[in-house]
mmCIF file of C-alpha atoms in Angstrom:
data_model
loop_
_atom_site.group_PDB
_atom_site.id
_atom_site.type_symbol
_atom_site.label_atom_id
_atom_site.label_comp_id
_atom_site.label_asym_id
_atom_site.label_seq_id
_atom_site.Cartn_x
_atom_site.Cartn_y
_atom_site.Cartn_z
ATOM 1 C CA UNK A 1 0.000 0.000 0.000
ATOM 2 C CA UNK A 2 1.049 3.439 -0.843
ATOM 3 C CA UNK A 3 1.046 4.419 2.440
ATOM 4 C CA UNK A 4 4.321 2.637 3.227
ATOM 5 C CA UNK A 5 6.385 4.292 0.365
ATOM 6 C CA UNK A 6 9.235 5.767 3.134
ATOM 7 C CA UNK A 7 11.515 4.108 5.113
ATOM 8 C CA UNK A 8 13.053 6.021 7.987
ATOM 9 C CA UNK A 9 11.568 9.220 7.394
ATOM 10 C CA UNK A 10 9.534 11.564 9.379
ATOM 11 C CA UNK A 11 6.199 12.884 9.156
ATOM 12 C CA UNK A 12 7.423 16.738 9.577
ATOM 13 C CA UNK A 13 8.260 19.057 7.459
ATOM 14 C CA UNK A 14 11.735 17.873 5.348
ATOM 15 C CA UNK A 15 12.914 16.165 9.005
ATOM 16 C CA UNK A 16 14.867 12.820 8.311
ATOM 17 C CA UNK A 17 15.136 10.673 11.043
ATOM 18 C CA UNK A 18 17.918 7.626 10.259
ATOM 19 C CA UNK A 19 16.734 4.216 11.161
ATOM 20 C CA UNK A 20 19.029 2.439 14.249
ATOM 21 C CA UNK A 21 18.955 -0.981 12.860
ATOM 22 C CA UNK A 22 21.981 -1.565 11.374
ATOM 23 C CA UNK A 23 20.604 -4.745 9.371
ATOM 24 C CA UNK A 24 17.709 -1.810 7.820
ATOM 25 C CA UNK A 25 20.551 0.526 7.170
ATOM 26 C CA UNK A 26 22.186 -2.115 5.049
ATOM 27 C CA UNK A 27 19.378 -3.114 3.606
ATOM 28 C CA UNK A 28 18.596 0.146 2.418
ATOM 29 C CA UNK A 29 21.883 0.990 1.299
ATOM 30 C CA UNK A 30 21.326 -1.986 -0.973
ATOM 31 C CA UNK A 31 18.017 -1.501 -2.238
ATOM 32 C CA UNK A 32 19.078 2.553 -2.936
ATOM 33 C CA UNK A 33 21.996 1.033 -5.451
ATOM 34 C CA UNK A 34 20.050 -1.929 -6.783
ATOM 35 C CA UNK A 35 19.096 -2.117 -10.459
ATOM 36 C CA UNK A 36 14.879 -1.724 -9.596
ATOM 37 C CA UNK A 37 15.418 1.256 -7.331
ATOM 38 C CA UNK A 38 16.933 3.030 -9.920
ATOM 39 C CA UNK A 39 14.802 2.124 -13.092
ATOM 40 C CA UNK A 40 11.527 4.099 -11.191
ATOM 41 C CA UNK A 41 12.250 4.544 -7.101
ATOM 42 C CA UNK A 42 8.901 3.146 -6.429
ATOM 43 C CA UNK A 43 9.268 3.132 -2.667
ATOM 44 C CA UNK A 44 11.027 6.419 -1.266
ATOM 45 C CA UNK A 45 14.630 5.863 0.009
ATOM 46 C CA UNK A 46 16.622 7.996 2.525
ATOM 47 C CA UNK A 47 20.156 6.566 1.296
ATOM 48 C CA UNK A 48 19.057 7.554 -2.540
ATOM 49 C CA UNK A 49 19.724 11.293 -3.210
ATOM 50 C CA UNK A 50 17.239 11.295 -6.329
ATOM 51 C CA UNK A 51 14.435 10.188 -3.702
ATOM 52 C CA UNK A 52 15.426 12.567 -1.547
ATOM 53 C CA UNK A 53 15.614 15.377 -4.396
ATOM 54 C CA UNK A 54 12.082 14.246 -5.806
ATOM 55 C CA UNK A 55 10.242 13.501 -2.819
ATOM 56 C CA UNK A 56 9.786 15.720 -0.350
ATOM 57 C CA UNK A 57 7.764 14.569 2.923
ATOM 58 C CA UNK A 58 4.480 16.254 3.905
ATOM 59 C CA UNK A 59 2.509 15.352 6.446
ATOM 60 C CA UNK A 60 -0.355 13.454 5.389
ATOM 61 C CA UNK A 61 -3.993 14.360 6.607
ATOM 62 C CA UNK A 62 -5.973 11.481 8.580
ATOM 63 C CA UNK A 63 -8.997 10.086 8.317
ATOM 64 C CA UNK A 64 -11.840 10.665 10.462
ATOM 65 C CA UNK A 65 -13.655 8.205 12.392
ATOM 66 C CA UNK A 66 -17.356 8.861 11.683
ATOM 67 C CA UNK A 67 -18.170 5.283 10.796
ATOM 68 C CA UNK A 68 -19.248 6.009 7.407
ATOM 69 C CA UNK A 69 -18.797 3.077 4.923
ATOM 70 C CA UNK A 70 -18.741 3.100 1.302
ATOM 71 C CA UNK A 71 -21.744 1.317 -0.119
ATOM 72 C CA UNK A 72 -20.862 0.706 -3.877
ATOM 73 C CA UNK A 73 -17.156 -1.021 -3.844
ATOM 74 C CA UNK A 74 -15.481 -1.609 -7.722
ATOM 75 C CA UNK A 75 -15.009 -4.685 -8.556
ATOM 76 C CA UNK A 76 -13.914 -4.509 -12.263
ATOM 77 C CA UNK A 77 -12.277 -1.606 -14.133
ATOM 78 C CA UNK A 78 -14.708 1.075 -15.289
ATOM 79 C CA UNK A 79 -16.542 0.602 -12.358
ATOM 80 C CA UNK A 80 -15.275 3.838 -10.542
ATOM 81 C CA UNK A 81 -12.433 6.080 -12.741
ATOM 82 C CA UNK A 82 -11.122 9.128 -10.855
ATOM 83 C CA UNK A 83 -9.440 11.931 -12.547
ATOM 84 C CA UNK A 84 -7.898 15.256 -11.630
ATOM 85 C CA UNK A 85 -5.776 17.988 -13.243
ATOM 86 C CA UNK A 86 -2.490 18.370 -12.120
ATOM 87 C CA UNK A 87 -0.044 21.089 -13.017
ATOM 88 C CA UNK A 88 3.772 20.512 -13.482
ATOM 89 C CA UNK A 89 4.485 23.662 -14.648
ATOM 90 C CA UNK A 90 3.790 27.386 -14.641
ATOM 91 C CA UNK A 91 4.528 30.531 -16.634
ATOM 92 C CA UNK A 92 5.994 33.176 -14.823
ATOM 93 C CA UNK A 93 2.755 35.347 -14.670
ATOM 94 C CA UNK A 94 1.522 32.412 -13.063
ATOM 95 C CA UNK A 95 -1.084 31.040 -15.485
ATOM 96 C CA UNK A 96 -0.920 27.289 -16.210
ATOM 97 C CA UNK A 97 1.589 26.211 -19.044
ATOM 98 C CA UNK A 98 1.832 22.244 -19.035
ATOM 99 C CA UNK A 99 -0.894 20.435 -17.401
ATOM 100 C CA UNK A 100 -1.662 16.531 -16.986
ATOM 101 C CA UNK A 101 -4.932 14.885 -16.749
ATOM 102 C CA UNK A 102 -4.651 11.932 -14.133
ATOM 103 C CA UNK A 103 -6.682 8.854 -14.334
ATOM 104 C CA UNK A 104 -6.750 6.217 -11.524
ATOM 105 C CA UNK A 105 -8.918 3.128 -11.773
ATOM 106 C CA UNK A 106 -10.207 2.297 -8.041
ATOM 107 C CA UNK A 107 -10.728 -1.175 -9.057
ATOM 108 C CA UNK A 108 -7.229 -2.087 -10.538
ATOM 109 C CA UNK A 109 -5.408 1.041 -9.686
ATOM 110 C CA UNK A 110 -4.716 1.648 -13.638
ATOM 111 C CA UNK A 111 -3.123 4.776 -13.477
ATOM 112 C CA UNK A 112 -2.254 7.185 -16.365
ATOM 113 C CA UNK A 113 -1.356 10.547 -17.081
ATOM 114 C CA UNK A 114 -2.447 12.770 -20.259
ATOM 115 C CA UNK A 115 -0.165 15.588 -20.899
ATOM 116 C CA UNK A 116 -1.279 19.126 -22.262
ATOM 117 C CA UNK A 117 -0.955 22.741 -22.370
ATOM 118 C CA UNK A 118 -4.237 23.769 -21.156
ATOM 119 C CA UNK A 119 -7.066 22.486 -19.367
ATOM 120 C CA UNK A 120 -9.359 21.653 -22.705
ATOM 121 C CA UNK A 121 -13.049 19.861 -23.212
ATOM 122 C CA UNK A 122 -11.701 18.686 -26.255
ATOM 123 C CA UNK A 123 -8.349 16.920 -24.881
ATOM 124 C CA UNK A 124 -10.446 15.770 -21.948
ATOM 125 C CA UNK A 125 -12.653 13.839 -23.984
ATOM 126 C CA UNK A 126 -9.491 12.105 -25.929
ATOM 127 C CA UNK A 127 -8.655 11.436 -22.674
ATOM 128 C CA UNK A 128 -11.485 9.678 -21.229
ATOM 129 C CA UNK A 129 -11.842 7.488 -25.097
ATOM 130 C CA UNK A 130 -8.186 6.361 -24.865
ATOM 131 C CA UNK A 131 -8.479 5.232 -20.912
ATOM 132 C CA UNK A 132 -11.306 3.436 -21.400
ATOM 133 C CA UNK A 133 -10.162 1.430 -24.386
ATOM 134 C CA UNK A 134 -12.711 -1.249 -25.430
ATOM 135 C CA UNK A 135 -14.284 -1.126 -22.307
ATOM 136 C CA UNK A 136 -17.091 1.473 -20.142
ATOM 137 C CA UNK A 137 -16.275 3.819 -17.801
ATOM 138 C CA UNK A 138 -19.439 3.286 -15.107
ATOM 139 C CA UNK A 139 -18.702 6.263 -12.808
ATOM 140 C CA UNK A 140 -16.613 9.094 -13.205
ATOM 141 C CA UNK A 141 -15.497 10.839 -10.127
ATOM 142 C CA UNK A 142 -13.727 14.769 -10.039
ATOM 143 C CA UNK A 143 -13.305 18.374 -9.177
ATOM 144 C CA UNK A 144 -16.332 20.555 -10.177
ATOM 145 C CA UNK A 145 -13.867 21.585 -13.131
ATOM 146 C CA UNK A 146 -16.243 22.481 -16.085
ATOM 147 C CA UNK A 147 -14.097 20.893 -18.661
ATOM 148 C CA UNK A 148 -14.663 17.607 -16.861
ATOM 149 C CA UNK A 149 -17.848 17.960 -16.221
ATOM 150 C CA UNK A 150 -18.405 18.447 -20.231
ATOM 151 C CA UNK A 151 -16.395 15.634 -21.503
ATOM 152 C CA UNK A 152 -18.611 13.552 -19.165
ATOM 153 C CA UNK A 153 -21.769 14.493 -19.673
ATOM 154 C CA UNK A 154 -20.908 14.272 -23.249
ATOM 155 C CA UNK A 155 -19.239 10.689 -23.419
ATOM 156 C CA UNK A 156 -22.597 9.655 -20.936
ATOM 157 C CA UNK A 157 -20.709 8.736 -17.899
ATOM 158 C CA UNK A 158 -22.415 8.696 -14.514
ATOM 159 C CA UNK A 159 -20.140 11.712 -12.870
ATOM 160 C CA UNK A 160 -19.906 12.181 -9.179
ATOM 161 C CA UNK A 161 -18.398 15.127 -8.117
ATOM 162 C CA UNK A 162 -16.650 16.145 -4.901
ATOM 163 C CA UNK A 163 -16.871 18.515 -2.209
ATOM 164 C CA UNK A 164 -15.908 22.019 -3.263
ATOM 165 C CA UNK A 165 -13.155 23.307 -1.038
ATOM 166 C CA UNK A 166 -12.217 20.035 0.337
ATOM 167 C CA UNK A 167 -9.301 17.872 -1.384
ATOM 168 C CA UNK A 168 -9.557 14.901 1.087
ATOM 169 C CA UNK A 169 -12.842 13.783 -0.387
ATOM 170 C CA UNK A 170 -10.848 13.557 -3.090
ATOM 171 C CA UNK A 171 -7.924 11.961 -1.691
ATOM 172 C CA UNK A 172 -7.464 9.193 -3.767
ATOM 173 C CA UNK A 173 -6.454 11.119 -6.540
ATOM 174 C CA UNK A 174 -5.079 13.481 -4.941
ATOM 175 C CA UNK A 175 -2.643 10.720 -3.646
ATOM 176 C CA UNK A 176 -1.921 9.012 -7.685
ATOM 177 C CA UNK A 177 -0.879 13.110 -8.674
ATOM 178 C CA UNK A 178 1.342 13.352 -5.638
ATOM 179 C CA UNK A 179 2.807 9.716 -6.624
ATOM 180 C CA UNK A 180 3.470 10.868 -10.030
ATOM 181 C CA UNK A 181 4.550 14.757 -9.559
ATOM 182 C CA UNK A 182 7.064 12.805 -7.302
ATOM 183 C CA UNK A 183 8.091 9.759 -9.939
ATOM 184 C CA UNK A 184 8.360 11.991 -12.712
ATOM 185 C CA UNK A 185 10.697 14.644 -10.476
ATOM 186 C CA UNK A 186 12.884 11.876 -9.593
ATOM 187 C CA UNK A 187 13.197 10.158 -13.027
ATOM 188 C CA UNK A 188 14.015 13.698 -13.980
ATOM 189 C CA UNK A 189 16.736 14.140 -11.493
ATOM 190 C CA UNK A 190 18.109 10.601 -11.775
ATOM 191 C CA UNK A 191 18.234 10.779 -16.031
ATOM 192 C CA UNK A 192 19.552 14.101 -15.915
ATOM 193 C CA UNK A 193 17.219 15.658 -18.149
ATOM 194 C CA UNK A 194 15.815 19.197 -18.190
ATOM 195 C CA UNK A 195 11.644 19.805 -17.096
ATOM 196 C CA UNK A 196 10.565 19.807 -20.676
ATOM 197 C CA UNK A 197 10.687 16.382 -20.813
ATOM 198 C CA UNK A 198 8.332 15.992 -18.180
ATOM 199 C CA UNK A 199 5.532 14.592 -20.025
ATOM 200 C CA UNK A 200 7.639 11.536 -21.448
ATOM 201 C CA UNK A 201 8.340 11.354 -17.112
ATOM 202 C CA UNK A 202 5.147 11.320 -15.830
ATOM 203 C CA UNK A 203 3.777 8.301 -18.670
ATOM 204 C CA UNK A 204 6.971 6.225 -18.195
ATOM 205 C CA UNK A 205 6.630 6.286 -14.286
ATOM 206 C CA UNK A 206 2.870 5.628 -15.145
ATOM 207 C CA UNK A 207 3.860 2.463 -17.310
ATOM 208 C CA UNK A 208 6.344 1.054 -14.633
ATOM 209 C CA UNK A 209 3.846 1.560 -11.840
ATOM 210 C CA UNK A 210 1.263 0.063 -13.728
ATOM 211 C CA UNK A 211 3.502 -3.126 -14.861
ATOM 212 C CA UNK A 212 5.447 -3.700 -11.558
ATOM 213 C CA UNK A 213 2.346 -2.589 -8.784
#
């Protein structure tokens, strides 16, 4: 589960507490220089300076316990697709330059990444007809973002929306855009290549999570 992606980190703000075990600190040591580590740092890695360039530590917001349960649960893919915009990077008057649409698959965790220079109806729409491939997508679930809420009502999907003003009832894919602003900042670092290349990033960490997760 995502949720144990950091060894030997803490929860505050950039503070990096150094596991005692010496038998962890090998172990770490040796997973940071293994062959896997390197090809896509899935699992964030104190002893590996990419990781540590890529992923900085935030401190995650809880649940709460109000005994609430979720009364449809996805079984098959299609059956709940969540998508969000995320932006990797800005112009200097601070509109949006390069966005990516995210797609995550509750079911199977499927998780892709559309790149594009503006939040468009029209590339939305691509979007949603390439994810889907041969199959349906049941229930759509976003942002009140009117581009989304479009492409949905024009491709016929059953779209929930979420809570304006609060991200952690959309946490799920909130989560996926932190996982791959993070994976595509540390292929970055670790190839060497400049942020314009961040598109290719973002859909090769998307392929190697989807093929080793």
């Amino acid at each position: 589960e995502d949720g144990g992606e950091t060894d030997g980190e803490s929860e505050g703000d950039g503070e990096v507490t150094y596991p005692t075990n010496s038998r962890k600190v090998e172990a770490l040591k040796k997973e940071a220089a293994s062959l896997e580590h390197q090809l896509w740092h899935k699992r964030k890695n104190i002893f590996c300076r990419f990781c540590m360039e890529g992923k900085p530590t935030y401190r995650p917001a809880r649940r709460k316990a109000d005994g609430t349960e979720e009364t449809h649960v996805p079984v098959t893919f299609g059956d709940r697709v969540l998508c969000d915009h995320v932006v990797c990077k800005r112009k200097k008057d601070g509109k949006t330059q390069n966005v990516g649409l995210t797609m995550l698959d509750e079911a199977s965790e499927f998780t892709y990444v559309f790149p594009s220079k503006a939040r468009i109806e029209s590339h939305v729409s691509e979007a949603f007809i390439f994810y889907q491939g041969r199959d349906k997508i049941k229930e759509l679930k976003s942002d009140r973002a009117p581009e989304l809420s479009k492409a949905a009502r024009k491709a016929g999907y059953s779209h929930v929306k979420g809570t304006p003003y609060r991200s952690t009832t959309m946490a799920k894919i909130e989560r996926a855009n932190r996982r791959v602003i993070e994976g595509c900042r540390t292929l970055l670092a670790a190839s060497g290549l400049p942020i314009q290349f961040w598109g290719l990033a973002v859909q090769c960490y998307c392929m190697l999570f989807n093929t080793y997760c």
